Structures are given as C-alpha cells and as structure tokens.
Coordinates of C-alpha atoms and ligand atoms in Angstrom, one line a residue:
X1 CA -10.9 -0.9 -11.6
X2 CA -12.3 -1.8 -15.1
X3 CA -9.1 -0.5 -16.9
X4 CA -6.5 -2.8 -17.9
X5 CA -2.7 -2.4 -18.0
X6 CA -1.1 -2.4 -21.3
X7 CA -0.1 -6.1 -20.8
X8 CA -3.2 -7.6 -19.1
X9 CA -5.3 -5.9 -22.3
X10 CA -2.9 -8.3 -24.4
X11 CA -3.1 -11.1 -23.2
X12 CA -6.9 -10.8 -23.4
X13 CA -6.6 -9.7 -27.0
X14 CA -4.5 -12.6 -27.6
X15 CA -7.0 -15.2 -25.9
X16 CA -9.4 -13.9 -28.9
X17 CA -6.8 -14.7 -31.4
X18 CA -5.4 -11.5 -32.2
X19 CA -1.8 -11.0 -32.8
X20 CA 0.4 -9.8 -29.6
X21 CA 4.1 -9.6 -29.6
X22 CA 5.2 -12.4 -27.2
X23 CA 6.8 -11.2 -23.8
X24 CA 5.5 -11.3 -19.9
X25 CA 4.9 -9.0 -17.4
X26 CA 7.9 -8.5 -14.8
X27 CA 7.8 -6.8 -11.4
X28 CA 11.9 -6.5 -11.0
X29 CA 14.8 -6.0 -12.8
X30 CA 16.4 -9.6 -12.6
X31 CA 13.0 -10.9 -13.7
X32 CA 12.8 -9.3 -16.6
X33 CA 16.6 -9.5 -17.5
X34 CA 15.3 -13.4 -17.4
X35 CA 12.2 -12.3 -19.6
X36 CA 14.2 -11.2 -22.3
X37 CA 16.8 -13.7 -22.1
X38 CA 14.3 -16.5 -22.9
X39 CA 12.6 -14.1 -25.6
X40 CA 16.3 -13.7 -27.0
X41 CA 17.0 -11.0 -29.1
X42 CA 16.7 -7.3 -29.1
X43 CA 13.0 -6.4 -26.8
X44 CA 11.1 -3.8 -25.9
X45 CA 10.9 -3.2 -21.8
X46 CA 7.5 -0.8 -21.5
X47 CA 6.7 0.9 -18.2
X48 CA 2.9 -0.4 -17.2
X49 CA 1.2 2.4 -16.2
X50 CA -2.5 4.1 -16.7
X51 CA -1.2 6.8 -18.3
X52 CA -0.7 7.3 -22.1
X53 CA 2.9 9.1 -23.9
X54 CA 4.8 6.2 -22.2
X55 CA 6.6 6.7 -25.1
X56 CA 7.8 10.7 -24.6
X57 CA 8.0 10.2 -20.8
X58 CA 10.9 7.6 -21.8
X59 CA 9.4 4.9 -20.2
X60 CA 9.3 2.5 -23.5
X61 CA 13.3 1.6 -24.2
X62 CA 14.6 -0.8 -27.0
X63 CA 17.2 -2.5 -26.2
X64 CA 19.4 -5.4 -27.9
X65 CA 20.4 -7.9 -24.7
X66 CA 19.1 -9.4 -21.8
X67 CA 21.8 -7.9 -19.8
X68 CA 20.8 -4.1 -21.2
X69 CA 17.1 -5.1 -20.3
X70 CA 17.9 -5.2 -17.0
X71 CA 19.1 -2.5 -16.6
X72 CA 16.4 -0.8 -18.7
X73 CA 13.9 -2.3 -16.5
X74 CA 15.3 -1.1 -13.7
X75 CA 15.3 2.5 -14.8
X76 CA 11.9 2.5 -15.4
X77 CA 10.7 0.7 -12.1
X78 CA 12.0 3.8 -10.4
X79 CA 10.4 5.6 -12.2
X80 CA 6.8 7.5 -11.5
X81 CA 4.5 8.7 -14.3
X82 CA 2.1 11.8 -13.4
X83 CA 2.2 10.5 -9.9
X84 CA 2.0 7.2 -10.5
X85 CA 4.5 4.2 -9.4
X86 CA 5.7 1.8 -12.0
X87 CA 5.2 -1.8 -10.6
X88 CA 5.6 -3.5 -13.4
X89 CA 7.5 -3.9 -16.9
X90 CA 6.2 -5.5 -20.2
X91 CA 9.3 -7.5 -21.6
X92 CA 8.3 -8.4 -25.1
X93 CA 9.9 -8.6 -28.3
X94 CA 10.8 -6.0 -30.7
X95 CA 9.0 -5.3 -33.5
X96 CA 10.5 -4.8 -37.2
X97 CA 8.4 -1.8 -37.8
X98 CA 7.7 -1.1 -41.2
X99 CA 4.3 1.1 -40.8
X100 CA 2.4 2.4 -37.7
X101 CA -1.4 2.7 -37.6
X102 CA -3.7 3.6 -35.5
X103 CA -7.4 2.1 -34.2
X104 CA -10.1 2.3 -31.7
X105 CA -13.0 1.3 -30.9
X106 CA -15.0 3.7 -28.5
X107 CA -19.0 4.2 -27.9
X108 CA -20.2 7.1 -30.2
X109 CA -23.1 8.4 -27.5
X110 CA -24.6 11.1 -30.8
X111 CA -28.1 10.8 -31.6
X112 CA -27.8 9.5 -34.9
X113 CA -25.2 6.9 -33.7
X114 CA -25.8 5.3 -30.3
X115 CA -23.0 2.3 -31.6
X116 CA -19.7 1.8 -31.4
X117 CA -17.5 3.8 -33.4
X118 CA -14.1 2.8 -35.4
X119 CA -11.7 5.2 -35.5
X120 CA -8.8 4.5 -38.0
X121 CA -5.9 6.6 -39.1
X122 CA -2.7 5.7 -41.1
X123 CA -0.9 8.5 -38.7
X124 CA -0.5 5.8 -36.0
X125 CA 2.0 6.0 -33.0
X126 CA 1.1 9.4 -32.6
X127 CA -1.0 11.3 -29.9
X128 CA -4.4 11.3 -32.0
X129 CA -5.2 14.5 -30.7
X130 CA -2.5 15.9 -32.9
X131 CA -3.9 14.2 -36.0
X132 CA -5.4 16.1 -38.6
X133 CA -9.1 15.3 -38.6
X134 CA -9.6 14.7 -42.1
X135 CA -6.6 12.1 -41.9
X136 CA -9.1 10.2 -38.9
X137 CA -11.7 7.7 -40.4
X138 CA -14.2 6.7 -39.0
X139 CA -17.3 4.2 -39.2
X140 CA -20.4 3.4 -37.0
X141 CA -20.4 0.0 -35.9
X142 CA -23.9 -2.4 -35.6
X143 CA -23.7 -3.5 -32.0
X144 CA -25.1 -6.4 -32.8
X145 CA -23.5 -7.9 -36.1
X146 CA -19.8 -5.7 -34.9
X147 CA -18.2 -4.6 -38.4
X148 CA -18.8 -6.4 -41.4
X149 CA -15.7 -7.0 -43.3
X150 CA -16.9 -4.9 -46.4
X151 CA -17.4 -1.9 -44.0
X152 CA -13.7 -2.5 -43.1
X153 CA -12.3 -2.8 -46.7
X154 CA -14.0 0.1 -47.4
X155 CA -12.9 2.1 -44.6
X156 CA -9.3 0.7 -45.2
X157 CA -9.5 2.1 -48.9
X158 CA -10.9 5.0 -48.4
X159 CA -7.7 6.0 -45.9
X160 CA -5.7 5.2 -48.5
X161 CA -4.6 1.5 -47.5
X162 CA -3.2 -0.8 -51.0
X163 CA -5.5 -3.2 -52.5
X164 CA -3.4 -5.6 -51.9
X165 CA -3.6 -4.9 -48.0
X166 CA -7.4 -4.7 -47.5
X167 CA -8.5 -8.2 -46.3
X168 CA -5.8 -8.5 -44.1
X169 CA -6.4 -4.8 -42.6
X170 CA -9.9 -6.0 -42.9
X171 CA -9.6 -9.4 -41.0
X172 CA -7.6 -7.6 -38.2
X173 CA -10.0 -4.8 -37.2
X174 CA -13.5 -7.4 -37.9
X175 CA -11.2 -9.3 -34.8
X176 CA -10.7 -6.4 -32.7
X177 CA -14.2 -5.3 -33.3
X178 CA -15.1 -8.9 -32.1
X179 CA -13.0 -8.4 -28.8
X180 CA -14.4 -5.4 -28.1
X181 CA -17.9 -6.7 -27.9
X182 CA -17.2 -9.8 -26.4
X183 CA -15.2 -8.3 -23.6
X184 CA -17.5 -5.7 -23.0
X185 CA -15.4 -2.8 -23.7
X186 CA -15.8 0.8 -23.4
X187 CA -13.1 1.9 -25.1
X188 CA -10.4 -0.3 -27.1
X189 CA -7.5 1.8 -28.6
X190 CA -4.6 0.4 -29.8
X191 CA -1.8 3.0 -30.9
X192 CA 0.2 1.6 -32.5
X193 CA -1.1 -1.6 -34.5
X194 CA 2.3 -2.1 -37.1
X195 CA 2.9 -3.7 -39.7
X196 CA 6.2 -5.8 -40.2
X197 CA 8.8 -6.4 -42.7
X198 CA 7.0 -9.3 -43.4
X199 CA 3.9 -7.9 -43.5
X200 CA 1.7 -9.0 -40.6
X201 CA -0.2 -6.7 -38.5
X202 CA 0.7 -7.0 -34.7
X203 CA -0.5 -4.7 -31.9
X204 CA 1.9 -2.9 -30.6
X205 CA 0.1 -1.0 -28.0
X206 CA -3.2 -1.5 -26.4
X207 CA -5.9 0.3 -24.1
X208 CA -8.5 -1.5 -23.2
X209 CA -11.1 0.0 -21.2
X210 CA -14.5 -2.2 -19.7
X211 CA -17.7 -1.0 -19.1
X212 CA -18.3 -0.5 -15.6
X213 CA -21.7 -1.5 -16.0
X214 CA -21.0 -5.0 -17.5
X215 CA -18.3 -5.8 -14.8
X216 CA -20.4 -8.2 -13.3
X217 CA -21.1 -10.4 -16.5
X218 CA -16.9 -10.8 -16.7
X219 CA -15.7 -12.6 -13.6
X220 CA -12.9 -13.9 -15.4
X221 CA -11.3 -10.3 -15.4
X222 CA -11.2 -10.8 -11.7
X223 CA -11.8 -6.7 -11.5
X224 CA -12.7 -6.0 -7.5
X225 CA -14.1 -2.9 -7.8
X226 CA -16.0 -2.0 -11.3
X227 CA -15.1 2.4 -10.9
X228 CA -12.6 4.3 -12.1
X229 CA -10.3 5.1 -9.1
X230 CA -7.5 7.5 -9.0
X231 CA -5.1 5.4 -7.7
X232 CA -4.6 1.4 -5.6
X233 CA -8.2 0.5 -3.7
X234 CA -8.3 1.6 -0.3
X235 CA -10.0 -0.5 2.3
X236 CA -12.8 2.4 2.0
X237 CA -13.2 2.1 -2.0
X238 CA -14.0 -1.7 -1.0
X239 CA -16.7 -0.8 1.4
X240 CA -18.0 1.8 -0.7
X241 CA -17.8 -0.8 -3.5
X242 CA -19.9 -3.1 -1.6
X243 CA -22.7 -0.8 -0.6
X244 CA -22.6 -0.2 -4.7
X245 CA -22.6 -3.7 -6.2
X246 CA -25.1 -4.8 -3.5
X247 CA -28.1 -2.5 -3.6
X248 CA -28.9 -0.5 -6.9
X249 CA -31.7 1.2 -5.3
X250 CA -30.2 4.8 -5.9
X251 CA -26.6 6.1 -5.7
X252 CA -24.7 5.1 -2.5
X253 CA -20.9 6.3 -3.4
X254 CA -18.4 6.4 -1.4
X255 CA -14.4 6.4 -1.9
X256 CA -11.0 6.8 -0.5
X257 CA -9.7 10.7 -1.1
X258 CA -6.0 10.5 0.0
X259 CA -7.5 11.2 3.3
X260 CA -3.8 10.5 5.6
X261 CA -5.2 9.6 9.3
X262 CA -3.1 12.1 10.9
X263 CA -3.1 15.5 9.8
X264 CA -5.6 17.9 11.2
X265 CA -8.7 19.5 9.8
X266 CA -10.5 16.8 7.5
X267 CA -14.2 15.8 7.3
X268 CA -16.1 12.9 6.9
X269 CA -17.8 14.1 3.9
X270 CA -21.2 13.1 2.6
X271 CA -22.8 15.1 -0.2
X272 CA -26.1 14.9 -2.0
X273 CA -25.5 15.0 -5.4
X274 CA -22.8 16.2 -7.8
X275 CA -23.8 19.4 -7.8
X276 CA -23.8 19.7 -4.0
X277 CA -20.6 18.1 -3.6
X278 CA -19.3 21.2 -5.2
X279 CA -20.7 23.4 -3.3
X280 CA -19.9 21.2 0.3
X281 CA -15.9 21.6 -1.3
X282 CA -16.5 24.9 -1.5
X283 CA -18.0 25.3 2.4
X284 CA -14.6 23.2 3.2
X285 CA -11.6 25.1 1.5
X286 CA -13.7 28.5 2.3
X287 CA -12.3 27.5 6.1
X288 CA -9.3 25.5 5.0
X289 CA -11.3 22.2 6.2
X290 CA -10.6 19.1 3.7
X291 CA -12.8 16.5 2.8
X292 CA -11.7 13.0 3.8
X293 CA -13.7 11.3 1.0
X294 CA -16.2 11.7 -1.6
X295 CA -19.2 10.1 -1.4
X296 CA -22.7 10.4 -3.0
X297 CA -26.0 9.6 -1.9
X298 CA -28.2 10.9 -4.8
X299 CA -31.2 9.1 -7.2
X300 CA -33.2 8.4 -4.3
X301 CA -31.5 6.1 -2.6
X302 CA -33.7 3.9 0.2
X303 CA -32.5 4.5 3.9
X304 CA -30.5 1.4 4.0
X305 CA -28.2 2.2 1.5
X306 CA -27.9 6.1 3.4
X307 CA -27.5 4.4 5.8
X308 CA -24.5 2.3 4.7
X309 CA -22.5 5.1 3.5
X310 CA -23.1 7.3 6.6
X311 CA -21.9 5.2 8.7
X312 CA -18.8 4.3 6.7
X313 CA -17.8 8.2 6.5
X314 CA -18.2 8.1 9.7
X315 CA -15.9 4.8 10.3
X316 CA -13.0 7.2 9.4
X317 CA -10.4 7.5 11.9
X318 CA -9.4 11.0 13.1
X319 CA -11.7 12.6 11.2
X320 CA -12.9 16.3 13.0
X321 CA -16.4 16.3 12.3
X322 CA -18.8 15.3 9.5
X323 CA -20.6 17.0 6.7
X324 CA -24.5 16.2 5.6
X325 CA -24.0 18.6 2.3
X326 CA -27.5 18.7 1.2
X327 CA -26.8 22.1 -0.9
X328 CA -29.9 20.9 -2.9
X329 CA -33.5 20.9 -3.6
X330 CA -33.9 17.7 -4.1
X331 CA -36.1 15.8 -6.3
X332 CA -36.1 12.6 -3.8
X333 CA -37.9 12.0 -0.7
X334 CA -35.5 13.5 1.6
X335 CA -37.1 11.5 4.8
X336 CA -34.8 8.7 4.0
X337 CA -31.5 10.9 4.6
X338 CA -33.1 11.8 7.9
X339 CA -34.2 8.4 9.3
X340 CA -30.5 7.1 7.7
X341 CA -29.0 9.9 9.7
X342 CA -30.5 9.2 13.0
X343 CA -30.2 5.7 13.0
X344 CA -26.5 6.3 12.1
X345 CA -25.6 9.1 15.0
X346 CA -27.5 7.5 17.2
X347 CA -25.1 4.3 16.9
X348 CA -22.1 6.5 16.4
X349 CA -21.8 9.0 18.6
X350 CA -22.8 8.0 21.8
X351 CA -19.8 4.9 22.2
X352 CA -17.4 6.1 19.4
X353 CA -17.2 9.9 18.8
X354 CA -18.9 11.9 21.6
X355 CA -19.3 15.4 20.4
X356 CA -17.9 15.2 17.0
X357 CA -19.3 18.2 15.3
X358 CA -22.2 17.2 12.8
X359 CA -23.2 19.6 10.6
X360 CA -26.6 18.4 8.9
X361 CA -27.8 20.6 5.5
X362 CA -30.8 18.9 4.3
X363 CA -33.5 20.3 2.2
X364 CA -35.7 19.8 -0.4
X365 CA -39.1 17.5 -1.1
X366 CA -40.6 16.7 1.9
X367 CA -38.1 18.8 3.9
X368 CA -40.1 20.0 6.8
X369 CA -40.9 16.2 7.6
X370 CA -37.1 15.1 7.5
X371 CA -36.2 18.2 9.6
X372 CA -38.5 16.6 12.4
X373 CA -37.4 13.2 11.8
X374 CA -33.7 15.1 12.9
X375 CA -34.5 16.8 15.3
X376 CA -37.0 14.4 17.2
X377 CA -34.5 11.6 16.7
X378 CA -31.9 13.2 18.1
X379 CA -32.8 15.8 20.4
X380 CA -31.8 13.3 23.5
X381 CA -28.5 13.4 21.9
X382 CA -28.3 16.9 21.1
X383 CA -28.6 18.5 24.8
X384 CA -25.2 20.6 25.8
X385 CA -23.7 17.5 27.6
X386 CA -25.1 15.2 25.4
X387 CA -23.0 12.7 22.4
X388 CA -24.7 15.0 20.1
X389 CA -24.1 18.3 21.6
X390 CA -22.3 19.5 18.3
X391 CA -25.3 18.4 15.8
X392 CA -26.6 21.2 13.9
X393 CA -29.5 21.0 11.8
X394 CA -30.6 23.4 8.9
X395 CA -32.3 23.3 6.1
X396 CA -33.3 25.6 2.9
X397 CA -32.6 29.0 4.2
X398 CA -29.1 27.7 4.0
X399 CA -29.4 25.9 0.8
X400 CA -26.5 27.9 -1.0
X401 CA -24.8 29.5 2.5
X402 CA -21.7 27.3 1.8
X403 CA -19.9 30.2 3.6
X404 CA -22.0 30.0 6.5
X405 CA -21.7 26.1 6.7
X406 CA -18.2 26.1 6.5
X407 CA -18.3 28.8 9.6
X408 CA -20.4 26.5 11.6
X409 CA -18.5 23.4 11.0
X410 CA -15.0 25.2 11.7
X411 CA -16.2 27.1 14.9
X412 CA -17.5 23.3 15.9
X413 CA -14.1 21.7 15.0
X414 CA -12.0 24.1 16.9
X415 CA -13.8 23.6 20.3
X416 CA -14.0 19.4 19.0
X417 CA -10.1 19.9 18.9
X418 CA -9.7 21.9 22.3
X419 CA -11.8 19.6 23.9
X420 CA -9.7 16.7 22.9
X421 CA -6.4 18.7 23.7
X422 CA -7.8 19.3 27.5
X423 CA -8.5 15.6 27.6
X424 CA -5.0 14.6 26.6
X425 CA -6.1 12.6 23.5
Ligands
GDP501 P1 2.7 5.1 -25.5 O1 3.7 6.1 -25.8 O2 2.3 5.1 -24.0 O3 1.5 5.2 -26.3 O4 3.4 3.7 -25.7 P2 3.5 2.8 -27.0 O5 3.5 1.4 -26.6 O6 2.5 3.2 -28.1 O7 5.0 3.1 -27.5 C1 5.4 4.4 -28.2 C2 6.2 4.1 -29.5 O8 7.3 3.2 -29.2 C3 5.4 3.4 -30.6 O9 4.7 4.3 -31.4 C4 6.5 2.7 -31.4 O10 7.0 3.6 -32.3 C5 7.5 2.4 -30.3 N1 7.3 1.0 -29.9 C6 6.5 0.6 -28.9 N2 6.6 -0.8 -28.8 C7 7.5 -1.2 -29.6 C8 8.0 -2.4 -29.9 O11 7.7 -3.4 -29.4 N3 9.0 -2.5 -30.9 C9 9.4 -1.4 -31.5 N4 10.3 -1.5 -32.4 N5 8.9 -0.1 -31.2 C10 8.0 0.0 -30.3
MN502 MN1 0.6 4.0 -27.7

C-alpha cells in the first residue's frame, strides 16, 4: 500500500537530509525498553498506525526512562486504533518543544492550479480541520522547479514567521518540497514540524503518502501492492494486484472484503463499474446476501483481463453463488464480458462448483450480441442436470431490478445450500 507509517516516512525524509529525531522502530516491549536505553534520556514511544489523533487516542506517551518506556510501549502494543492493531512503536527522542507548526504538501487538482500545493500554518500540532482558514497559508508550487526559496520566505512572512527565522523556515520547507517530488508523493503532511530551544526545526510527525500511479518508478519503497487497502494484503489483493500491475488495458479490480470462509450467504462479487457496484450491494443486502469482495471490471477492459478477475471471484472458497452486476449501460463493448464469462464457467463449473448459482446481468453496447455469446456458450452447461443448471442470464429489462436480482440469486442459493445439505457437504 503506498502509504507509509509514521516511521518508515522518516527515515525516508531523513535519507533526503531533512532533520528527524533519532529513534527506531520496535515491534515489543523489551525491544523498545532497549531502544530508549541506547537513545538515553527521556523519549517519545508513538503507536504506528494509519490513523491520525495518535495523539488524543493516547497512543503518543513521553516518558523519562528506559524502564517507563517499556512499559509505555507495552500499553500501546495492546492497543487497537479505529480497528486497527498496533504492531509497532516509534522509540525516538524527545523533543524540547519550543513552537509547533504545521506543513503539507498535497496536489491542488483546481483549474487554475493543477501543482502542488503548500499548506503552512503557525497553529501546528493541531487537527488542521479545526484551524481557522485565514490562519492556513498557502502557495502553488511549480512541479517542475518545486518551491523557490523566495516563495517560501515570503510565505513564512506573510504568516507571521520573524525575520530572523525566514531562511531557515525557508531552507526546511524548499527540502521537504524536494522530498515530495523526488519520492513521488501524493500527499506529505507533517503536523507537527517544531522548533527547539535551540532553534532548529525537526519534524516531529510525518504522513507521507505515494502516488499510486508512480509506484512502479520507486522499487526501493519495496510497496507490494500500489492501492489503498483497508487493512493487511490478503492473498486475493495480491492476485487482484497482479491482474492490475500486469495489463493496463481497462480496469480489472479486485480485492479482499473481510470475506471469513465460513459463514453463510456471501457472493463472489463482480460489478461493472462504480456505479453498478452500488446498485449489485444493494441487490445483496435487499436479501441479506454479502458480497465476498469488490472487484471492478469497467473502462473497457479486453477479455483477458475479465477473464482474470472472474475467475479469481470465483477461486473463493465457500462462496454461495456469484454475481455478474452489470446494472449498466455501458459505454464498452460488452462482448468481451460475455466471451470472459464463458470461457470462465465453462472451466469452473463443471470440475469445481457444479451448480453454483450464477446470476449474469449484462447490458449495454452491443448487448444483444454478448447475450448470444452467453447463452450459446453455455447452454450445454445450463440444461437442468447440467454444471450450469443455476446460470441465469438477463439483460436491460433488468438494468435497475436490483430487487429482482437479489430474488433470483437468493431463491438460487437456498436450493445451492439444500442441495449441498442432502449431499452431506
Ligand atoms: P498525531 O496525534 O497522530 O498527529 O501524532 P503526533 O506525532 O503529531 O503527536 C501529537 C503531539 O504530541 C504533538 O503535537 C506534540 O505536541 C506531541 N509530540 C509528538 N512527538 C513528540 C516528541 O517527540 N516530543 C515531544 N516533546 N512531544 C511530542
Ligand atoms: Mn501529528
């Protein structure tokens, strides 16, 4: 996933020469008792987590000895954050905070700006959403020369930084402004950059965010799957990754939904489109059926790549049927979903899920020949003791039915499920 932890955004920041309190990472207590111990002196133990107000959720502690650390660390390894485990503390050392600030760098995508932005505010350690607009500065930035130093100074002064402050304020956000282009980002935040008692400017916090798109120039990231995930990469988010990363011919998504294995009622799920994956939820929890991943096959993908993802969704263990959600009028050939689809059931059904219920929405440009693709392709399949003898087909008279599609595909699961029960499996 293309965003980095609090600590792995640091020690990237501090490869470009920006200034980073010194610490490591720890994954248990002990070892980051042993971090602070060879930092000596008081340190900060920060829960690493994608989440922001680490801060409020107490999961940033100051303490004064390695011992205390410890234990501090250990606290916060137990911890979860808005669902999320803590597998790791950042041991580093304290700061002498005299002021907080605040920066980022994100892409401004409005008409007249199409850059990168700065953002720069002297309310720093706060949540920026809670800081006054007119107290938030901000500048364009060339995305080829980054920000010139005299853009900075005058930034700087204009928020109300002292003379005597502006080259070094300037020097720190020209680097940071470098970083972010260099490493590609999307979004580099860091909330709170402080200054010391002795006057340097350290970063206290960071958010650093990649582009998905430029993943692949940055193998030294070592980032597996370039998409924002919710949580840990399943074994499906790596297929689905690879269909992705190796064919750009059209959308072929696919990822992991929390989908368990074991409990009843979910779907191999395959949408067309955004907008269609709305309405194929909707066809589901109408019927209480749940979807056992998202997927995507939209922007005229070629039948290979269809192919692919259909035949991963349908790779799912346990899974009670399968859903072609074509609640669309497409403006791609829709033939390709149909030859993907056949070639697919045809593999699938007949060795490894005999009368799975398929229900097969598709519609839209050149609909009446990808309905006879269908139905041709699979009508051998599709007789009542056939593999296929739970394949049904429709097309645009059902294009916003999600009612009736979630009807079918629960009438078909039921008798899937009693069939299985009478067969002791
Ligand atoms: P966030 O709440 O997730 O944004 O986590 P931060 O790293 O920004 O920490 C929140 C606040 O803790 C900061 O605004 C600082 O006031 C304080 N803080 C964070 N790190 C340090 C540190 O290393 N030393 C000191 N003294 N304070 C820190
Ligand atoms: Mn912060």
């Amino acid at each position: 996933m293309a965003k980095f932890l609090e600590h792995e955004g640091k020690a990237w920041l501090r490869k470009a020469g920006i200034p980073v309190p010194k610490g490591r990472a720890a994954s248990t207590a002990e070892e980051a008792g042993r971090a602070a111990a060879e930092l000596g002196g008081p340190v900060a133990v920060k829960g690493q987590v994608q989440a922001g107000g680490r801060g409020k959720a107490g999961i940033v502690k100051l303490v004064s000895a390695a011992e205390e650390a410890e234990a501090a660390a250990g606290e916060i390894l137990a911890r979860t954050v808005k669902g999320l485990p803590i597998r790791q503390v950042l041991v580093e050392e304290k700061l002498d905070i005299k002021n907080e600030y605040y920066c980022s760098f994100v892409v401004n995508g409005g008409r007249e700006a199409r850059s990168p932005m700065l953002m720069f505010s002297r309310e720093g350690g706060m949540d920026i959403e809670s800081v006054p607009e007119e107290l938030i500065y901000k500048v364009n930035v060339d995305p080829i020369y980054g920000l010139r130093v005299y853009e900075a100074v005058d930034l700087c002064a204009r928020a109300g930084i002292p003379a005597a402050d502006l080259g070094k304020f300037a020097a720190f956000l020209t680097k940071l402004s470098e970083a972010y282009k260099r490493y590609d980002c999307q979004t580099l935040e860091i909330n709170p950059f402080v200054q010391t008692g002795s006057g340097d400017l350290v970063c206290a916090d960071c958010k650093m965010e990649i582009d998905n798109s430029a993943v692949g120039r940055h193998p030294e990231f070592g980032i597996r799957i370039a998409r924002d995930l919710p949580g840990d990469p399943t074994e499906l988010d790596f297929i689905g990754w690879s269909i992705e990363e190796t064919d750009a011919r059209g959308t072929g998504f696919l990822m992991n939904m929390g989908f368990d294995e074991v409990s009843p009622g979910y779907i191999g799920y395959h949408p067309i489109g955004g907008g269609s994956a709305m309405m194929g939820l909707d066809a589901l929890n109408q019927v209480g059926l749940k979807p056992a991943n998202y997927a995507d096959t939209s922007g005229n993908p070629v039948g290979s790549k269809i192919y692919r993802v259909a035949k991963a969704v349908l790779s799912q263990p346990n899974i009670e049927g399968y859903l072609l959600g074509g609640f669309m009028m497409a403006n791609q050939e829709q033939w390709h979903h149909a030859h993907a689809l056949v070639k697919v059931l045809r593999e699938v059904l007949p060795t490894q899920k005999p009368g799975l219920p398929c229900v097969l929405l598709l519609c839209g440009n050149r609909e009446a020949e990808s309905q006879e693709i269908l139905k041709k392709g699979l009508a051998d399949l599709m007789t009542p003791d056939g593999p296929g003898r739970r394949i049904e087909i429709y097309g645009k008279e059902h294009v916003t039915d999600t009612k009736f599609i979630g009807e079918r595909l629960l009438a078909l699961t039921r008798e899937y499920r009693a069939e299985k029960e009478a067969q002791g499996k």
